[in-house]
Backbone as XML, in Angstrom:
<?xml version="1.0"?>
<chain id="A" units="angstrom">
  <residue number="1" name="MET">
    <atom name="N" x="108.435" y="81.479" z="96.986"/>
    <atom name="CA" x="107.247" y="80.728" z="96.834"/>
    <atom name="C" x="106.235" y="80.850" z="95.812"/>
  </residue>
  <residue number="2" name="GLY">
    <atom name="N" x="106.244" y="82.632" z="96.502"/>
    <atom name="CA" x="105.127" y="83.571" z="95.128"/>
    <atom name="C" x="103.358" y="83.338" z="95.289"/>
  </residue>
  <residue number="3" name="CYS">
    <atom name="N" x="103.072" y="84.270" z="95.284"/>
    <atom name="CA" x="101.426" y="84.467" z="95.398"/>
    <atom name="C" x="100.478" y="83.368" z="94.426"/>
  </residue>
  <residue number="4" name="PHE">
    <atom name="N" x="101.138" y="82.914" z="93.397"/>
    <atom name="CA" x="100.386" y="81.861" z="92.594"/>
    <atom name="C" x="100.845" y="80.665" z="93.061"/>
  </residue>
  <residue number="5" name="ASN">
    <atom name="N" x="101.611" y="80.381" z="94.352"/>
    <atom name="CA" x="102.061" y="79.125" z="94.759"/>
    <atom name="C" x="101.396" y="78.752" z="96.118"/>
  </residue>
  <residue number="6" name="LEU">
    <atom name="N" x="100.954" y="79.830" z="96.695"/>
    <atom name="CA" x="100.402" y="79.782" z="98.221"/>
    <atom name="C" x="99.578" y="78.647" z="98.395"/>
  </residue>
  <residue number="7" name="ARG">
    <atom name="N" x="99.830" y="78.043" z="99.620"/>
    <atom name="CA" x="99.330" y="77.128" z="99.701"/>
    <atom name="C" x="99.265" y="76.789" z="101.518"/>
  </residue>
  <residue number="8" name="LEU">
    <atom name="N" x="98.462" y="76.218" z="102.300"/>
    <atom name="CA" x="98.418" y="75.410" z="103.447"/>
    <atom name="C" x="99.002" y="74.466" z="103.536"/>
  </residue>
  <residue number="9" name="PRO">
    <atom name="N" x="99.813" y="74.251" z="104.835"/>
    <atom name="CA" x="100.625" y="72.925" z="105.005"/>
    <atom name="C" x="99.475" y="71.955" z="105.134"/>
  </residue>
  <residue number="10" name="ASP">
    <atom name="N" x="99.391" y="70.619" z="104.490"/>
    <atom name="CA" x="98.154" y="69.971" z="104.638"/>
    <atom name="C" x="97.774" y="69.477" z="106.219"/>
  </residue>
  <residue number="11" name="GLU">
    <atom name="N" x="98.739" y="69.332" z="107.132"/>
    <atom name="CA" x="98.116" y="69.027" z="108.199"/>
    <atom name="C" x="97.263" y="70.062" z="108.982"/>
  </residue>
  <residue number="12" name="LEU">
    <atom name="N" x="97.744" y="71.391" z="108.668"/>
    <atom name="CA" x="96.385" y="72.359" z="108.818"/>
    <atom name="C" x="94.995" y="72.061" z="108.508"/>
  </residue>
  <residue number="13" name="LEU">
    <atom name="N" x="94.617" y="71.426" z="107.353"/>
    <atom name="CA" x="93.239" y="71.082" z="107.169"/>
    <atom name="C" x="92.571" y="70.353" z="107.776"/>
  </residue>
  <residue number="14" name="PHE">
    <atom name="N" x="93.287" y="69.504" z="108.699"/>
    <atom name="CA" x="92.583" y="68.650" z="109.633"/>
    <atom name="C" x="92.693" y="68.925" z="111.045"/>
  </residue>
  <residue number="15" name="LEU">
    <atom name="N" x="92.700" y="70.456" z="111.333"/>
    <atom name="CA" x="92.658" y="71.026" z="112.720"/>
    <atom name="C" x="91.020" y="70.738" z="113.030"/>
  </residue>
  <residue number="16" name="PRO">
    <atom name="N" x="90.656" y="71.028" z="114.177"/>
    <atom name="CA" x="89.197" y="71.212" z="114.701"/>
    <atom name="C" x="88.280" y="72.231" z="114.282"/>
  </residue>
  <residue number="17" name="GLU">
    <atom name="N" x="87.275" y="72.165" z="113.853"/>
    <atom name="CA" x="86.692" y="73.265" z="113.346"/>
    <atom name="C" x="86.737" y="74.651" z="113.811"/>
  </residue>
  <residue number="18" name="ASN">
    <atom name="N" x="86.639" y="75.159" z="115.262"/>
    <atom name="CA" x="86.857" y="76.154" z="115.686"/>
    <atom name="C" x="88.175" y="76.975" z="115.000"/>
  </residue>
  <residue number="19" name="LYS">
    <atom name="N" x="89.282" y="75.787" z="114.911"/>
    <atom name="CA" x="90.788" y="76.288" z="114.333"/>
    <atom name="C" x="90.301" y="76.668" z="113.193"/>
  </residue>
  <residue number="20" name="LEU">
    <atom name="N" x="89.945" y="76.043" z="112.453"/>
    <atom name="CA" x="89.614" y="76.158" z="110.983"/>
    <atom name="C" x="88.851" y="77.677" z="110.684"/>
  </residue>
  <residue number="21" name="ASN">
    <atom name="N" x="87.688" y="77.827" z="111.371"/>
    <atom name="CA" x="87.289" y="79.308" z="111.615"/>
    <atom name="C" x="88.112" y="80.138" z="111.530"/>
  </residue>
  <residue number="22" name="GLU">
    <atom name="N" x="89.282" y="80.014" z="112.712"/>
    <atom name="CA" x="90.053" y="81.036" z="112.994"/>
    <atom name="C" x="91.123" y="81.263" z="111.710"/>
  </residue>
  <residue number="23" name="ILE">
    <atom name="N" x="91.433" y="80.464" z="111.169"/>
    <atom name="CA" x="92.094" y="80.197" z="109.591"/>
    <atom name="C" x="91.372" y="81.346" z="108.836"/>
  </residue>
  <residue number="24" name="LEU">
    <atom name="N" x="90.137" y="81.213" z="108.586"/>
    <atom name="CA" x="89.482" y="81.828" z="107.705"/>
    <atom name="C" x="89.392" y="83.176" z="108.094"/>
  </residue>
  <residue number="25" name="ASP">
    <atom name="N" x="89.105" y="83.279" z="109.044"/>
    <atom name="CA" x="88.870" y="84.735" z="109.773"/>
    <atom name="C" x="90.361" y="85.480" z="109.495"/>
  </residue>
  <residue number="26" name="GLY">
    <atom name="N" x="91.577" y="85.002" z="109.957"/>
    <atom name="CA" x="92.704" y="85.520" z="109.787"/>
    <atom name="C" x="92.844" y="85.923" z="108.352"/>
  </residue>
  <residue number="27" name="TYR">
    <atom name="N" x="92.584" y="85.054" z="107.703"/>
    <atom name="CA" x="92.946" y="85.395" z="106.016"/>
    <atom name="C" x="91.613" y="86.298" z="105.594"/>
  </residue>
  <residue number="28" name="PHE">
    <atom name="N" x="90.869" y="86.358" z="106.067"/>
    <atom name="CA" x="89.887" y="87.723" z="105.788"/>
    <atom name="C" x="90.432" y="88.897" z="105.968"/>
  </residue>
  <residue number="29" name="LEU">
    <atom name="N" x="91.020" y="88.999" z="106.959"/>
    <atom name="CA" x="91.681" y="90.372" z="107.643"/>
    <atom name="C" x="92.732" y="90.425" z="107.010"/>
  </residue>
  <residue number="30" name="GLY">
    <atom name="N" x="93.485" y="90.031" z="106.194"/>
    <atom name="CA" x="94.417" y="90.240" z="105.330"/>
    <atom name="C" x="93.925" y="90.507" z="103.861"/>
  </residue>
  <residue number="31" name="ASP">
    <atom name="N" x="93.444" y="89.549" z="103.453"/>
    <atom name="CA" x="92.824" y="89.333" z="101.826"/>
    <atom name="C" x="91.618" y="89.058" z="101.383"/>
  </residue>
  <residue number="32" name="GLY">
    <atom name="N" x="90.788" y="89.796" z="102.271"/>
    <atom name="CA" x="89.141" y="89.698" z="102.297"/>
    <atom name="C" x="88.545" y="91.113" z="102.362"/>
  </residue>
  <residue number="33" name="HIS">
    <atom name="N" x="87.279" y="91.137" z="101.789"/>
    <atom name="CA" x="86.487" y="92.211" z="101.854"/>
    <atom name="C" x="85.089" y="91.865" z="101.905"/>
  </residue>
  <residue number="34" name="TYR">
    <atom name="N" x="84.069" y="92.670" z="102.250"/>
    <atom name="CA" x="82.604" y="92.819" z="102.203"/>
    <atom name="C" x="82.137" y="93.423" z="100.903"/>
  </residue>
  <residue number="35" name="HIS">
    <atom name="N" x="81.299" y="92.718" z="100.443"/>
    <atom name="CA" x="80.438" y="93.141" z="99.090"/>
    <atom name="C" x="79.205" y="92.836" z="99.186"/>
  </residue>
  <residue number="36" name="LYS">
    <atom name="N" x="78.659" y="94.295" z="99.196"/>
    <atom name="CA" x="76.917" y="94.072" z="99.398"/>
    <atom name="C" x="76.442" y="93.944" z="98.010"/>
  </residue>
  <residue number="37" name="ARG">
    <atom name="N" x="75.379" y="93.014" z="98.022"/>
    <atom name="CA" x="74.601" y="92.730" z="96.962"/>
    <atom name="C" x="73.059" y="92.487" z="97.411"/>
  </residue>
  <residue number="38" name="GLY">
    <atom name="N" x="72.557" y="94.155" z="97.132"/>
    <atom name="CA" x="71.286" y="93.954" z="97.236"/>
    <atom name="C" x="71.401" y="94.353" z="98.888"/>
  </residue>
  <residue number="39" name="ARG">
    <atom name="N" x="70.565" y="93.594" z="99.509"/>
    <atom name="CA" x="70.649" y="93.576" z="101.101"/>
    <atom name="C" x="71.437" y="92.571" z="101.930"/>
  </residue>
  <residue number="40" name="LYS">
    <atom name="N" x="71.809" y="91.890" z="100.629"/>
    <atom name="CA" x="72.790" y="90.457" z="101.660"/>
    <atom name="C" x="74.412" y="91.344" z="101.428"/>
  </residue>
  <residue number="41" name="GLU">
    <atom name="N" x="75.177" y="90.736" z="102.417"/>
    <atom name="CA" x="76.427" y="91.222" z="102.458"/>
    <atom name="C" x="77.195" y="89.780" z="102.466"/>
  </residue>
  <residue number="42" name="GLU">
    <atom name="N" x="77.887" y="89.829" z="101.279"/>
    <atom name="CA" x="79.002" y="88.604" z="101.299"/>
    <atom name="C" x="80.388" y="88.864" z="101.748"/>
  </residue>
  <residue number="43" name="LYS">
    <atom name="N" x="81.021" y="87.814" z="102.217"/>
    <atom name="CA" x="82.368" y="87.577" z="102.447"/>
    <atom name="C" x="83.230" y="87.214" z="101.395"/>
  </residue>
  <residue number="44" name="ILE">
    <atom name="N" x="84.288" y="88.195" z="100.813"/>
    <atom name="CA" x="84.924" y="87.614" z="99.496"/>
    <atom name="C" x="86.483" y="87.457" z="100.212"/>
  </residue>
  <residue number="45" name="TYR">
    <atom name="N" x="86.851" y="86.614" z="99.522"/>
    <atom name="CA" x="88.354" y="86.039" z="99.805"/>
    <atom name="C" x="88.832" y="86.032" z="98.338"/>
  </residue>
  <residue number="46" name="SER">
    <atom name="N" x="90.156" y="86.726" z="98.460"/>
    <atom name="CA" x="90.967" y="86.937" z="97.005"/>
    <atom name="C" x="92.212" y="86.262" z="97.204"/>
  </residue>
  <residue number="47" name="THR">
    <atom name="N" x="92.192" y="85.330" z="96.203"/>
    <atom name="CA" x="93.906" y="84.933" z="96.331"/>
    <atom name="C" x="94.196" y="84.440" z="94.820"/>
  </residue>
  <residue number="48" name="SER">
    <atom name="N" x="95.360" y="84.679" z="94.264"/>
    <atom name="CA" x="95.850" y="84.356" z="93.006"/>
    <atom name="C" x="96.362" y="82.610" z="92.478"/>
  </residue>
  <residue number="49" name="SER">
    <atom name="N" x="96.233" y="81.979" z="93.938"/>
    <atom name="CA" x="96.625" y="80.729" z="94.024"/>
    <atom name="C" x="95.399" y="79.803" z="93.909"/>
  </residue>
  <residue number="50" name="ASP">
    <atom name="N" x="95.673" y="78.926" z="92.752"/>
    <atom name="CA" x="94.772" y="77.654" z="92.604"/>
    <atom name="C" x="94.427" y="76.866" z="93.552"/>
  </residue>
  <residue number="51" name="THR">
    <atom name="N" x="95.618" y="76.428" z="94.505"/>
    <atom name="CA" x="95.971" y="75.439" z="95.266"/>
    <atom name="C" x="95.129" y="76.042" z="96.596"/>
  </residue>
  <residue number="52" name="PHE">
    <atom name="N" x="95.829" y="77.235" z="96.868"/>
    <atom name="CA" x="95.029" y="77.577" z="98.108"/>
    <atom name="C" x="93.412" y="78.164" z="97.967"/>
  </residue>
  <residue number="53" name="ALA">
    <atom name="N" x="93.020" y="78.310" z="96.716"/>
    <atom name="CA" x="91.534" y="78.580" z="96.722"/>
    <atom name="C" x="90.672" y="77.219" z="97.021"/>
  </residue>
  <residue number="54" name="ASN">
    <atom name="N" x="91.265" y="76.010" z="96.495"/>
    <atom name="CA" x="90.833" y="74.695" z="96.691"/>
    <atom name="C" x="90.990" y="74.681" z="98.031"/>
  </residue>
  <residue number="55" name="GLN">
    <atom name="N" x="91.988" y="75.010" z="98.828"/>
    <atom name="CA" x="92.018" y="74.935" z="100.106"/>
    <atom name="C" x="90.917" y="75.446" z="101.347"/>
  </residue>
  <residue number="56" name="LEU">
    <atom name="N" x="90.975" y="76.753" z="100.785"/>
    <atom name="CA" x="89.951" y="77.184" z="101.218"/>
    <atom name="C" x="88.571" y="76.861" z="101.089"/>
  </residue>
  <residue number="57" name="GLN">
    <atom name="N" x="87.861" y="76.290" z="100.095"/>
    <atom name="CA" x="86.599" y="75.678" z="99.736"/>
    <atom name="C" x="86.585" y="74.480" z="100.595"/>
  </residue>
  <residue number="58" name="ARG">
    <atom name="N" x="87.657" y="73.835" z="100.806"/>
    <atom name="CA" x="87.687" y="72.516" z="101.605"/>
    <atom name="C" x="87.222" y="73.019" z="103.361"/>
  </residue>
  <residue number="59" name="ILE">
    <atom name="N" x="88.111" y="73.951" z="103.538"/>
    <atom name="CA" x="87.736" y="74.448" z="104.775"/>
    <atom name="C" x="86.330" y="74.812" z="105.185"/>
  </residue>
  <residue number="60" name="GLY">
    <atom name="N" x="85.936" y="75.487" z="103.963"/>
    <atom name="CA" x="84.444" y="76.137" z="104.230"/>
    <atom name="C" x="83.585" y="75.037" z="104.066"/>
  </residue>
  <residue number="61" name="LEU">
    <atom name="N" x="83.643" y="74.176" z="103.421"/>
    <atom name="CA" x="82.565" y="73.034" z="103.434"/>
    <atom name="C" x="82.713" y="72.124" z="104.629"/>
  </residue>
  <residue number="62" name="HIS">
    <atom name="N" x="84.021" y="72.171" z="105.359"/>
    <atom name="CA" x="84.338" y="71.592" z="106.553"/>
    <atom name="C" x="83.311" y="71.756" z="107.628"/>
  </residue>
  <residue number="63" name="VAL">
    <atom name="N" x="83.428" y="73.375" z="107.899"/>
    <atom name="CA" x="82.755" y="74.102" z="108.840"/>
    <atom name="C" x="81.733" y="74.854" z="108.497"/>
  </residue>
  <residue number="64" name="GLY">
    <atom name="N" x="80.882" y="74.515" z="107.373"/>
    <atom name="CA" x="79.533" y="74.633" z="107.002"/>
    <atom name="C" x="79.357" y="76.035" z="106.359"/>
  </residue>
  <residue number="65" name="LYS">
    <atom name="N" x="80.531" y="76.383" z="105.925"/>
    <atom name="CA" x="80.401" y="77.772" z="104.769"/>
    <atom name="C" x="80.953" y="77.893" z="103.709"/>
  </residue>
  <residue number="66" name="PRO">
    <atom name="N" x="80.085" y="76.994" z="102.701"/>
    <atom name="CA" x="80.452" y="76.592" z="101.453"/>
    <atom name="C" x="81.035" y="78.079" z="100.775"/>
  </residue>
  <residue number="67" name="PHE">
    <atom name="N" x="82.060" y="77.885" z="99.741"/>
    <atom name="CA" x="82.175" y="79.144" z="99.127"/>
    <atom name="C" x="81.914" y="78.690" z="97.489"/>
  </residue>
  <residue number="68" name="TYR">
    <atom name="N" x="82.213" y="79.446" z="96.968"/>
    <atom name="CA" x="82.436" y="79.543" z="95.406"/>
    <atom name="C" x="83.095" y="80.366" z="94.681"/>
  </residue>
  <residue number="69" name="SER">
    <atom name="N" x="84.071" y="79.725" z="93.800"/>
    <atom name="CA" x="85.289" y="80.709" z="92.951"/>
    <atom name="C" x="84.666" y="80.817" z="91.832"/>
  </residue>
  <residue number="70" name="TYR">
    <atom name="N" x="85.467" y="81.941" z="91.525"/>
    <atom name="CA" x="85.494" y="82.353" z="90.327"/>
    <atom name="C" x="86.803" y="83.295" z="89.665"/>
  </residue>
  <residue number="71" name="TRP">
    <atom name="N" x="87.085" y="83.175" z="88.417"/>
    <atom name="CA" x="88.394" y="83.426" z="87.958"/>
    <atom name="C" x="88.188" y="84.705" z="87.188"/>
  </residue>
  <residue number="72" name="GLN">
    <atom name="N" x="89.285" y="85.928" z="87.138"/>
    <atom name="CA" x="88.933" y="86.903" z="86.469"/>
    <atom name="C" x="90.127" y="87.007" z="85.020"/>
  </residue>
</chain>
């Protein structure tokens, strides 16, 4: 599969909000970190997969935690 092709199975995107939050929390434990910007601390999720990044954004919008993406 490879890190550039990472994706969630589509059926997971339709889970209840509490389960989607658990997916976000679990992924953060593996590939996330906190970034302090002034007094504000942000959660940063990292991935090399465009598809997975879009799926994370979709989940975030569904649970009321919108994300923004940037590419390096």
